[in-house]
mmCIF file of C-alpha atoms and ligand atoms in Angstrom:
data_model
loop_
_atom_site.group_PDB
_atom_site.id
_atom_site.type_symbol
_atom_site.label_atom_id
_atom_site.label_comp_id
_atom_site.label_asym_id
_atom_site.label_seq_id
_atom_site.Cartn_x
_atom_site.Cartn_y
_atom_site.Cartn_z
ATOM 1 C CA MET O 14 -33.266 -62.828 89.563
ATOM 2 C CA LEU O 15 -32.868 -59.963 87.033
ATOM 3 C CA GLN O 16 -33.685 -57.444 89.731
ATOM 4 C CA GLN O 17 -30.748 -58.672 91.824
ATOM 5 C CA LYS O 18 -28.464 -58.374 88.839
ATOM 6 C CA ILE O 19 -29.651 -54.805 88.232
ATOM 7 C CA GLU O 20 -29.048 -53.880 91.864
ATOM 8 C CA ALA O 21 -25.565 -55.434 91.706
ATOM 9 C CA LEU O 22 -24.719 -53.566 88.515
ATOM 10 C CA LYS O 23 -25.959 -50.338 90.040
ATOM 11 C CA ALA O 24 -23.831 -50.839 93.127
ATOM 12 C CA SER O 25 -20.797 -51.635 91.012
ATOM 13 C CA PHE O 26 -21.411 -48.485 88.911
ATOM 14 C CA GLN O 27 -21.661 -46.313 92.016
ATOM 15 C CA GLN O 28 -18.416 -47.772 93.319
ATOM 16 C CA SER O 29 -16.595 -47.044 90.042
ATOM 17 C CA LEU O 30 -18.077 -43.533 89.895
ATOM 18 C CA THR O 31 -16.806 -42.756 93.400
ATOM 19 C CA GLU O 32 -13.349 -43.939 92.358
ATOM 20 C CA ALA O 33 -13.446 -41.887 89.148
ATOM 21 C CA ARG O 34 -14.485 -38.826 91.161
ATOM 22 C CA LEU O 35 -11.277 -39.049 93.205
ATOM 23 C CA ALA O 36 -9.035 -39.116 90.129
ATOM 24 C CA GLU O 37 -7.647 -35.880 88.698
ATOM 25 C CA GLY O 38 -6.918 -34.321 85.319
ATOM 26 C CA ALA O 39 -6.292 -36.704 82.427
ATOM 27 C CA LYS O 40 -6.736 -39.734 84.707
ATOM 28 C CA LYS O 41 -10.221 -38.575 85.607
ATOM 29 C CA ALA O 42 -11.175 -38.104 81.948
ATOM 30 C CA GLU O 43 -9.928 -41.617 81.245
ATOM 31 C CA ALA O 44 -11.805 -43.088 84.248
ATOM 32 C CA LEU O 45 -15.077 -41.452 83.160
ATOM 33 C CA ALA O 46 -14.704 -42.748 79.594
ATOM 34 C CA GLN O 47 -14.008 -46.268 80.859
ATOM 35 C CA LEU O 48 -17.019 -46.105 83.150
ATOM 36 C CA LYS O 49 -19.265 -45.118 80.275
ATOM 37 C CA SER O 50 -18.060 -47.913 78.055
ATOM 38 C CA ALA O 51 -18.084 -50.586 80.818
ATOM 39 C CA PHE O 52 -21.649 -49.905 81.920
ATOM 40 C CA LEU O 53 -23.516 -48.101 79.174
ATOM 41 C CA GLY O 54 -21.492 -48.981 76.067
ATOM 42 C CA LYS O 55 -22.311 -51.451 73.268
ATOM 43 C CA ASN O 56 -20.695 -54.311 75.156
ATOM 44 C CA GLY O 57 -21.309 -52.841 78.577
ATOM 45 C CA GLY O 58 -23.067 -54.385 81.591
ATOM 46 C CA PHE O 59 -26.402 -52.841 80.788
ATOM 47 C CA THR O 60 -26.496 -54.148 77.256
ATOM 48 C CA GLU O 61 -25.885 -57.650 78.684
ATOM 49 C CA LEU O 62 -28.833 -57.219 81.033
ATOM 50 C CA MET O 63 -31.055 -56.037 78.163
ATOM 51 C CA LYS O 64 -30.145 -59.165 76.251
ATOM 52 C CA SER O 65 -31.090 -61.364 79.211
ATOM 53 C CA MET O 66 -34.632 -59.877 79.132
ATOM 54 C CA LYS O 67 -35.588 -62.636 76.700
ATOM 55 C CA ASP O 68 -35.260 -65.198 79.521
ATOM 56 C CA VAL O 69 -37.631 -63.307 81.813
ATOM 57 C CA PRO O 70 -41.098 -64.848 82.076
ATOM 58 C CA ALA O 71 -43.681 -62.920 80.084
ATOM 59 C CA ALA O 72 -45.666 -61.830 83.138
ATOM 60 C CA GLU O 73 -42.651 -60.181 84.746
ATOM 61 C CA LYS O 74 -41.354 -58.527 81.573
ATOM 62 C CA PRO O 75 -43.128 -55.125 81.855
ATOM 63 C CA ALA O 76 -41.969 -54.562 85.455
ATOM 64 C CA ALA O 77 -38.447 -55.776 84.733
ATOM 65 C CA GLY O 78 -38.193 -53.610 81.601
ATOM 66 C CA LYS O 79 -39.396 -50.555 83.482
ATOM 67 C CA LEU O 80 -36.868 -51.082 86.264
ATOM 68 C CA LEU O 81 -34.087 -51.604 83.796
ATOM 69 C CA ASN O 82 -34.945 -48.326 82.033
ATOM 70 C CA THR O 83 -35.281 -46.316 85.237
ATOM 71 C CA VAL O 84 -31.932 -47.491 86.543
ATOM 72 C CA LYS O 85 -30.290 -46.894 83.173
ATOM 73 C CA GLN O 86 -31.552 -43.284 83.106
ATOM 74 C CA GLU O 87 -30.397 -42.831 86.681
ATOM 75 C CA LEU O 88 -26.885 -43.994 85.866
ATOM 76 C CA GLU O 89 -26.741 -41.938 82.678
ATOM 77 C CA ALA O 90 -27.790 -38.824 84.600
ATOM 78 C CA ALA O 91 -25.203 -39.461 87.308
ATOM 79 C CA LEU O 92 -22.465 -39.930 84.723
ATOM 80 C CA LYS O 93 -23.516 -36.833 82.779
ATOM 81 C CA ALA O 94 -23.515 -34.714 85.949
ATOM 82 C CA GLU O 95 -20.019 -35.920 86.766
ATOM 83 C CA GLU O 96 -18.766 -35.205 83.221
ATOM 84 C CA GLU O 97 -20.211 -31.693 83.325
ATOM 85 C CA ALA O 98 -18.695 -30.970 86.729
ATOM 86 C CA PHE O 99 -15.349 -32.182 85.407
ATOM 87 C CA ALA O 100 -15.569 -29.940 82.295
ATOM 88 C CA ALA O 101 -16.547 -26.928 84.421
ATOM 89 C CA ALA O 102 -13.609 -27.525 86.766
ATOM 90 C CA LYS O 103 -11.253 -27.780 83.788
ATOM 91 C CA ARG O 104 -12.552 -24.502 82.342
ATOM 92 C CA ALA O 105 -12.202 -22.709 85.676
ATOM 93 C CA GLU O 106 -8.634 -23.946 85.994
ATOM 94 C CA ALA O 107 -7.737 -22.700 82.507
ATOM 95 C CA LEU O 108 -9.269 -19.283 83.230
ATOM 96 C CA ALA O 109 -7.333 -18.972 86.476
ATOM 97 C CA LYS O 110 -4.101 -19.794 84.668
ATOM 98 C CA ASP O 111 -4.740 -17.252 81.879
ATOM 99 C CA LYS O 112 -5.653 -14.436 84.231
ATOM 100 C CA ILE O 113 -4.239 -11.012 83.250
ATOM 101 C CA ASP O 114 -2.649 -9.176 86.127
ATOM 102 C CA ILE O 115 -4.046 -5.670 85.667
ATOM 103 C CA THR O 116 -2.008 -4.377 88.616
ATOM 104 C CA LEU O 117 1.264 -4.755 86.675
ATOM 105 C CA PRO O 118 2.620 -1.297 85.699
ATOM 106 C CA ALA O 119 2.168 -0.584 81.978
ATOM 107 C CA LYS O 120 5.088 0.124 79.643
ATOM 108 C CA LYS O 121 5.548 3.902 79.542
ATOM 109 C CA PRO O 122 5.905 5.682 76.190
ATOM 110 C CA ALA O 123 9.360 7.249 75.726
ATOM 111 C CA LEU O 124 9.204 10.973 76.557
ATOM 112 C CA GLY O 125 11.113 13.507 74.529
ATOM 113 C CA SER O 126 12.844 16.526 76.018
ATOM 114 C CA LEU O 127 13.827 20.021 74.969
ATOM 115 C CA HIS O 128 17.277 20.411 73.441
ATOM 116 C CA PRO O 129 19.780 22.022 75.853
ATOM 117 C CA LEU O 130 20.190 24.963 73.441
ATOM 118 C CA THR O 131 16.423 25.521 73.521
ATOM 119 C CA LEU O 132 16.386 25.334 77.320
ATOM 120 C CA VAL O 133 19.165 27.904 77.645
ATOM 121 C CA ARG O 134 17.731 30.205 74.953
ATOM 122 C CA GLU O 135 14.364 30.217 76.751
ATOM 123 C CA LYS O 136 16.072 30.952 80.065
ATOM 124 C CA ILE O 137 17.976 33.898 78.541
ATOM 125 C CA LEU O 138 14.884 35.331 76.823
ATOM 126 C CA GLN O 139 12.927 34.959 80.057
ATOM 127 C CA ALA O 140 15.551 37.051 81.930
ATOM 128 C CA PHE O 141 15.396 39.929 79.414
ATOM 129 C CA LEU O 142 11.659 39.839 78.681
ATOM 130 C CA GLY O 143 11.157 40.508 82.394
ATOM 131 C CA LEU O 144 13.200 43.725 81.923
ATOM 132 C CA GLY O 145 10.955 45.161 79.212
ATOM 133 C CA PHE O 146 12.736 43.773 76.126
ATOM 134 C CA GLU O 147 10.741 42.362 73.202
ATOM 135 C CA VAL O 148 11.807 39.779 70.615
ATOM 136 C CA TYR O 149 12.604 41.023 67.105
ATOM 137 C CA ASP O 150 13.246 38.556 64.280
ATOM 138 C CA GLY O 151 15.642 39.365 61.431
ATOM 139 C CA PRO O 152 16.430 37.506 58.172
ATOM 140 C CA GLU O 153 19.192 34.864 58.029
ATOM 141 C CA ILE O 154 20.142 35.875 54.482
ATOM 142 C CA GLU O 155 21.264 39.466 54.848
ATOM 143 C CA THR O 156 22.715 42.282 52.810
ATOM 144 C CA GLU O 157 26.372 43.043 53.254
ATOM 145 C CA TYR O 158 25.288 46.595 54.138
ATOM 146 C CA HIS O 159 23.126 45.560 57.147
ATOM 147 C CA SER O 160 25.764 43.034 58.246
ATOM 148 C CA PHE O 161 28.773 45.356 58.080
ATOM 149 C CA GLU O 162 28.574 48.990 56.817
ATOM 150 C CA ALA O 163 25.567 49.965 58.894
ATOM 151 C CA LEU O 164 27.324 48.507 61.939
ATOM 152 C CA ASN O 165 30.399 50.647 61.308
ATOM 153 C CA ILE O 166 32.474 47.640 60.233
ATOM 154 C CA PRO O 167 34.921 48.923 57.603
ATOM 155 C CA ALA O 168 35.704 47.162 54.351
ATOM 156 C CA ASP O 169 39.123 46.038 55.559
ATOM 157 C CA HIS O 170 37.806 44.413 58.752
ATOM 158 C CA PRO O 171 38.765 40.691 59.044
ATOM 159 C CA ALA O 172 35.091 39.722 59.591
ATOM 160 C CA ARG O 173 34.471 40.691 55.964
ATOM 161 C CA ASP O 174 37.064 38.221 54.743
ATOM 162 C CA MET O 175 35.680 35.372 52.624
ATOM 163 C CA GLN O 176 37.251 32.936 55.113
ATOM 164 C CA ASP O 177 35.006 34.166 57.925
ATOM 165 C CA THR O 178 31.721 34.965 56.198
ATOM 166 C CA PHE O 179 29.656 32.927 53.745
ATOM 167 C CA TYR O 180 29.008 35.099 50.687
ATOM 168 C CA MET O 181 25.865 34.075 48.764
ATOM 169 C CA ALA O 182 26.007 36.541 45.908
ATOM 170 C CA ASP O 183 27.263 40.059 45.285
ATOM 171 C CA GLY O 184 26.369 42.044 48.416
ATOM 172 C CA ILE O 185 24.418 39.133 49.998
ATOM 173 C CA VAL O 186 25.723 37.053 52.932
ATOM 174 C CA LEU O 187 24.535 34.476 55.443
ATOM 175 C CA ARG O 188 24.431 36.734 58.478
ATOM 176 C CA PRO O 189 27.633 36.231 60.509
ATOM 177 C CA HIS O 190 25.961 37.719 63.643
ATOM 178 C CA THR O 191 22.485 38.777 64.779
ATOM 179 C CA SER O 192 23.545 42.448 64.846
ATOM 180 C CA PRO O 193 21.962 43.362 61.463
ATOM 181 C CA ALA O 194 18.594 42.814 63.164
ATOM 182 C CA GLN O 195 19.228 45.805 65.453
ATOM 183 C CA ILE O 196 19.746 48.020 62.390
ATOM 184 C CA ARG O 197 16.459 46.781 60.880
ATOM 185 C CA ALA O 198 14.632 47.176 64.213
ATOM 186 C CA MET O 199 15.775 50.786 64.694
ATOM 187 C CA GLN O 200 14.938 51.652 61.072
ATOM 188 C CA GLN O 201 11.486 50.053 61.386
ATOM 189 C CA LYS O 202 10.419 50.866 64.919
ATOM 190 C CA GLY O 203 12.451 53.974 65.723
ATOM 191 C CA VAL O 204 13.540 54.875 69.240
ATOM 192 C CA PRO O 205 13.213 54.446 72.221
ATOM 193 C CA ILE O 206 13.594 50.716 71.771
ATOM 194 C CA ARG O 207 14.430 47.576 73.804
ATOM 195 C CA ILE O 208 14.791 44.446 71.699
ATOM 196 C CA LEU O 209 16.295 40.969 71.709
ATOM 197 C CA CYS O 210 17.182 39.289 68.431
ATOM 198 C CA PRO O 211 17.698 35.543 68.867
ATOM 199 C CA GLY O 212 18.612 33.430 65.860
ATOM 200 C CA ARG O 213 21.006 31.356 63.806
ATOM 201 C CA VAL O 214 24.228 32.825 62.487
ATOM 202 C CA PHE O 215 26.817 31.407 60.077
ATOM 203 C CA ARG O 216 30.599 31.491 59.902
ATOM 204 C CA ALA O 217 33.193 29.506 57.975
ATOM 205 C CA ASP O 218 34.552 27.828 61.114
ATOM 206 C CA ASP O 219 34.429 24.247 62.404
ATOM 207 C CA ASP O 220 36.247 22.789 65.436
ATOM 208 C CA ALA O 221 35.646 21.828 69.099
ATOM 209 C CA THR O 222 34.556 25.354 70.049
ATOM 210 C CA HIS O 223 33.257 26.631 66.680
ATOM 211 C CA SER O 224 30.452 25.464 64.426
ATOM 212 C CA PRO O 225 29.578 26.790 60.927
ATOM 213 C CA MET O 226 26.077 27.427 62.284
ATOM 214 C CA PHE O 227 25.428 28.586 65.833
ATOM 215 C CA HIS O 228 22.975 30.685 67.811
ATOM 216 C CA GLN O 229 23.299 34.215 69.035
ATOM 217 C CA ILE O 230 21.103 36.561 70.980
ATOM 218 C CA GLU O 231 21.595 40.247 70.282
ATOM 219 C CA GLY O 232 20.272 42.799 72.740
ATOM 220 C CA LEU O 233 19.746 46.512 72.085
ATOM 221 C CA ALA O 234 18.305 49.327 74.154
ATOM 222 C CA VAL O 235 18.229 52.930 72.949
ATOM 223 C CA GLU O 236 16.785 55.602 75.229
ATOM 224 C CA LYS O 237 17.546 59.169 76.327
ATOM 225 C CA ASN O 238 19.844 58.500 79.279
ATOM 226 C CA LEU O 239 21.295 55.013 79.126
ATOM 227 C CA SER O 240 24.806 54.365 80.435
ATOM 228 C CA LEU O 241 27.245 51.512 81.040
ATOM 229 C CA ALA O 242 25.841 51.327 84.584
ATOM 230 C CA ASP O 243 22.380 50.433 83.163
ATOM 231 C CA LEU O 244 24.015 47.824 80.921
ATOM 232 C CA LYS O 245 25.807 46.290 83.900
ATOM 233 C CA GLY O 246 22.616 46.202 85.983
ATOM 234 C CA ILE O 247 20.699 44.447 83.226
ATOM 235 C CA LEU O 248 23.494 41.923 82.590
ATOM 236 C CA GLU O 249 23.625 41.160 86.309
ATOM 237 C CA VAL O 250 19.946 40.200 86.292
ATOM 238 C CA PHE O 251 20.592 38.027 83.222
ATOM 239 C CA ALA O 252 23.649 36.304 84.788
ATOM 240 C CA LYS O 253 21.852 35.595 88.064
ATOM 241 C CA THR O 254 18.857 34.129 86.159
ATOM 242 C CA VAL O 255 20.871 31.928 83.802
ATOM 243 C CA PHE O 256 23.638 30.836 86.199
ATOM 244 C CA THR O 257 23.338 31.075 89.990
ATOM 245 C CA PRO O 258 21.761 33.861 92.116
ATOM 246 C CA ASP O 259 25.159 34.806 93.582
ATOM 247 C CA THR O 260 26.841 35.272 90.171
ATOM 248 C CA LYS O 261 28.886 38.472 89.849
ATOM 249 C CA VAL O 262 29.492 40.433 86.631
ATOM 250 C CA ARG O 263 32.715 42.199 85.652
ATOM 251 C CA PHE O 264 33.526 44.531 82.699
ATOM 252 C CA ARG O 265 36.876 44.633 80.927
ATOM 253 C CA PRO O 266 37.699 47.289 78.302
ATOM 254 C CA SER O 267 37.597 45.976 74.748
ATOM 255 C CA PHE O 268 37.021 47.106 71.181
ATOM 256 C CA PHE O 269 34.195 46.510 68.682
ATOM 257 C CA PRO O 270 33.504 48.730 65.663
ATOM 258 C CA PHE O 271 29.793 49.044 66.522
ATOM 259 C CA THR O 272 30.171 50.149 70.168
ATOM 260 C CA GLU O 273 32.187 52.887 71.895
ATOM 261 C CA PRO O 274 33.234 52.291 74.613
ATOM 262 C CA SER O 275 33.215 48.498 74.323
ATOM 263 C CA VAL O 276 33.514 45.898 77.062
ATOM 264 C CA GLU O 277 34.080 42.186 77.445
ATOM 265 C CA VAL O 278 31.739 40.840 80.086
ATOM 266 C CA ASP O 279 32.884 38.152 82.552
ATOM 267 C CA VAL O 280 30.811 36.306 85.137
ATOM 268 C CA SER O 281 32.151 34.748 88.321
ATOM 269 C CA CYS O 282 32.694 31.013 87.836
ATOM 270 C CA SER O 283 29.637 29.134 89.113
ATOM 271 C CA MET O 284 31.644 25.891 89.401
ATOM 272 C CA CYS O 285 34.223 27.152 91.950
ATOM 273 C CA GLY O 286 32.471 30.329 93.136
ATOM 274 C CA GLY O 287 35.479 32.436 92.053
ATOM 275 C CA LYS O 288 38.266 30.449 93.745
ATOM 276 C CA GLY O 289 39.648 29.149 90.454
ATOM 277 C CA CYS O 290 39.096 25.784 88.762
ATOM 278 C CA ARG O 291 39.496 23.954 85.455
ATOM 279 C CA LEU O 292 36.329 25.499 83.946
ATOM 280 C CA CYS O 293 37.535 29.091 84.584
ATOM 281 C CA LYS O 294 41.202 28.150 83.923
ATOM 282 C CA GLY O 295 42.099 29.139 87.493
ATOM 283 C CA THR O 296 40.994 32.780 87.140
ATOM 284 C CA GLY O 297 37.607 32.565 88.899
ATOM 285 C CA TRP O 298 36.025 34.445 85.934
ATOM 286 C CA ILE O 299 34.509 33.296 82.637
ATOM 287 C CA GLU O 300 34.090 35.534 79.582
ATOM 288 C CA ILE O 301 30.507 35.271 78.338
ATOM 289 C CA LEU O 302 29.766 38.129 75.949
ATOM 290 C CA GLY O 303 30.751 41.384 74.342
ATOM 291 C CA ALA O 304 28.850 44.649 74.821
ATOM 292 C CA GLY O 305 29.137 48.417 74.863
ATOM 293 C CA ILE O 306 27.522 51.787 74.231
ATOM 294 C CA VAL O 307 26.199 51.908 70.668
ATOM 295 C CA ASN O 308 28.617 53.782 68.407
ATOM 296 C CA ARG O 309 27.170 57.133 67.296
ATOM 297 C CA HIS O 310 27.805 56.235 63.654
ATOM 298 C CA VAL O 311 25.508 53.232 64.019
ATOM 299 C CA LEU O 312 22.747 55.452 65.451
ATOM 300 C CA GLU O 313 23.240 57.941 62.637
ATOM 301 C CA ASN O 314 23.026 55.134 60.063
ATOM 302 C CA CYS O 315 19.590 54.319 61.493
ATOM 303 C CA GLY O 316 18.382 57.920 61.489
ATOM 304 C CA VAL O 317 18.711 58.355 65.259
ATOM 305 C CA ASP O 318 20.189 61.571 66.639
ATOM 306 C CA PRO O 319 23.206 60.521 68.768
ATOM 307 C CA ASP O 320 23.092 63.806 70.687
ATOM 308 C CA GLN O 321 19.543 63.028 71.843
ATOM 309 C CA TYR O 322 19.709 59.270 72.311
ATOM 310 C CA ARG O 323 22.152 56.790 73.730
ATOM 311 C CA GLY O 324 21.966 53.044 73.810
ATOM 312 C CA PHE O 325 23.768 49.878 74.726
ATOM 313 C CA ALA O 326 24.058 46.634 72.833
ATOM 314 C CA PHE O 327 25.286 43.165 73.661
ATOM 315 C CA GLY O 328 25.693 39.917 71.756
ATOM 316 C CA LEU O 329 26.043 36.472 73.207
ATOM 317 C CA GLY O 330 26.495 32.949 71.871
ATOM 318 C CA VAL O 331 23.836 30.518 73.095
ATOM 319 C CA GLU O 332 26.222 27.554 72.559
ATOM 320 C CA ARG O 333 28.918 29.214 74.665
ATOM 321 C CA ILE O 334 26.500 29.975 77.525
ATOM 322 C CA THR O 335 25.157 26.386 77.315
ATOM 323 C CA MET O 336 28.677 24.904 77.428
ATOM 324 C CA ILE O 337 29.572 27.039 80.462
ATOM 325 C CA LYS O 338 26.279 26.350 82.249
ATOM 326 C CA TYR O 339 26.571 22.564 81.849
ATOM 327 C CA GLY O 340 30.371 22.268 81.745
ATOM 328 C CA LEU O 341 30.430 20.759 78.221
ATOM 329 C CA PRO O 342 33.908 20.111 76.758
ATOM 330 C CA ASP O 343 32.958 20.099 73.044
ATOM 331 C CA MET O 344 30.413 22.189 71.130
ATOM 332 C CA ARG O 345 29.849 19.343 68.647
ATOM 333 C CA LEU O 346 27.981 17.419 71.378
ATOM 334 C CA LEU O 347 25.177 19.944 70.872
ATOM 335 C CA PHE O 348 24.774 19.099 67.181
ATOM 336 C CA GLU O 349 25.329 15.326 67.083
ATOM 337 C CA ASN O 350 21.821 14.619 68.430
ATOM 338 C CA ASP O 351 22.975 11.603 70.431
ATOM 339 C CA VAL O 352 19.890 10.671 72.449
ATOM 340 C CA ARG O 353 22.061 9.426 75.365
ATOM 341 C CA PHE O 354 23.499 12.944 75.650
ATOM 342 C CA LEU O 355 20.216 14.813 75.105
ATOM 343 C CA GLU O 356 18.322 12.691 77.650
ATOM 344 C CA GLN O 357 20.489 14.099 80.441
ATOM 345 C CA PHE O 358 18.791 17.493 80.123
ATOM 346 C CA ARG O 359 15.258 16.193 80.756
HETATM 347 ZN ZN1 ZN T 4 36.031 28.102 88.346
#
């Protein structure tokens, strides 16, 4: 009698377990919990059967008890296996959902770039270093003598006006050009010499095409037989390196106290190729620097015999070359450090 009840309970359990197995997610968890309580809980079917053991005749008790225990362990094991399978499935599902996609491209760090003035300065230096020039560095705080007298700039020259030059103290100025460096170089190194003096210069000026601080590169070569033709050849190499390979160079007569003769140097407009455009104001040419044969007084001031040696010198503004090269309308763009502007030169 008890045996039949056990078999019936077992069958009923198996039926419920099969149903629970088909459920999913939260419903499955609920079904398994209900199953446990209905069959193996305090008021479950098995507990009822245990209680009915007292009605079993004494001779049959050991066999009945053994059967009851075996079946109970069987059901418990089946339930446990199902619970574990359910937990494992839940874990696997969570892991699949949390998976990190390692094939996604990573966020790149922001890259900096060289300032356009640095790019152009390097390009200019590169052109002249290839022609045997070396870099010579001069001080930014200069004597009035090195800045003016030694360069044959007389006391009444407008450059010496307080409105153009920053005077620091009596006889001391912020250098208004890189030219004093050529005096120092000749005095220190003697001749023959081929130098470039890049650096900051200072003038009391501030508008769309002038800045109180800007960059110049001064070039000087002093040898036995240098002429304007050598100067033109060297400037052609420079112009073709910095602008385009088909750039032409033109000299126009000019005047500077430190050179004789003096020339203004124009390059053919790289925007229109010489036809005339807005950048070159319709002329096809753009003025880029001043140059000339070093004045004999300047050589004498440096202890060089002007009857033995001759040299040429040139001075250019890095900002001006940069503005021409990139077609910039306002010099202040170069000093505002607006990242949106600077990024375009990467
Ligand atoms: Zn043009």
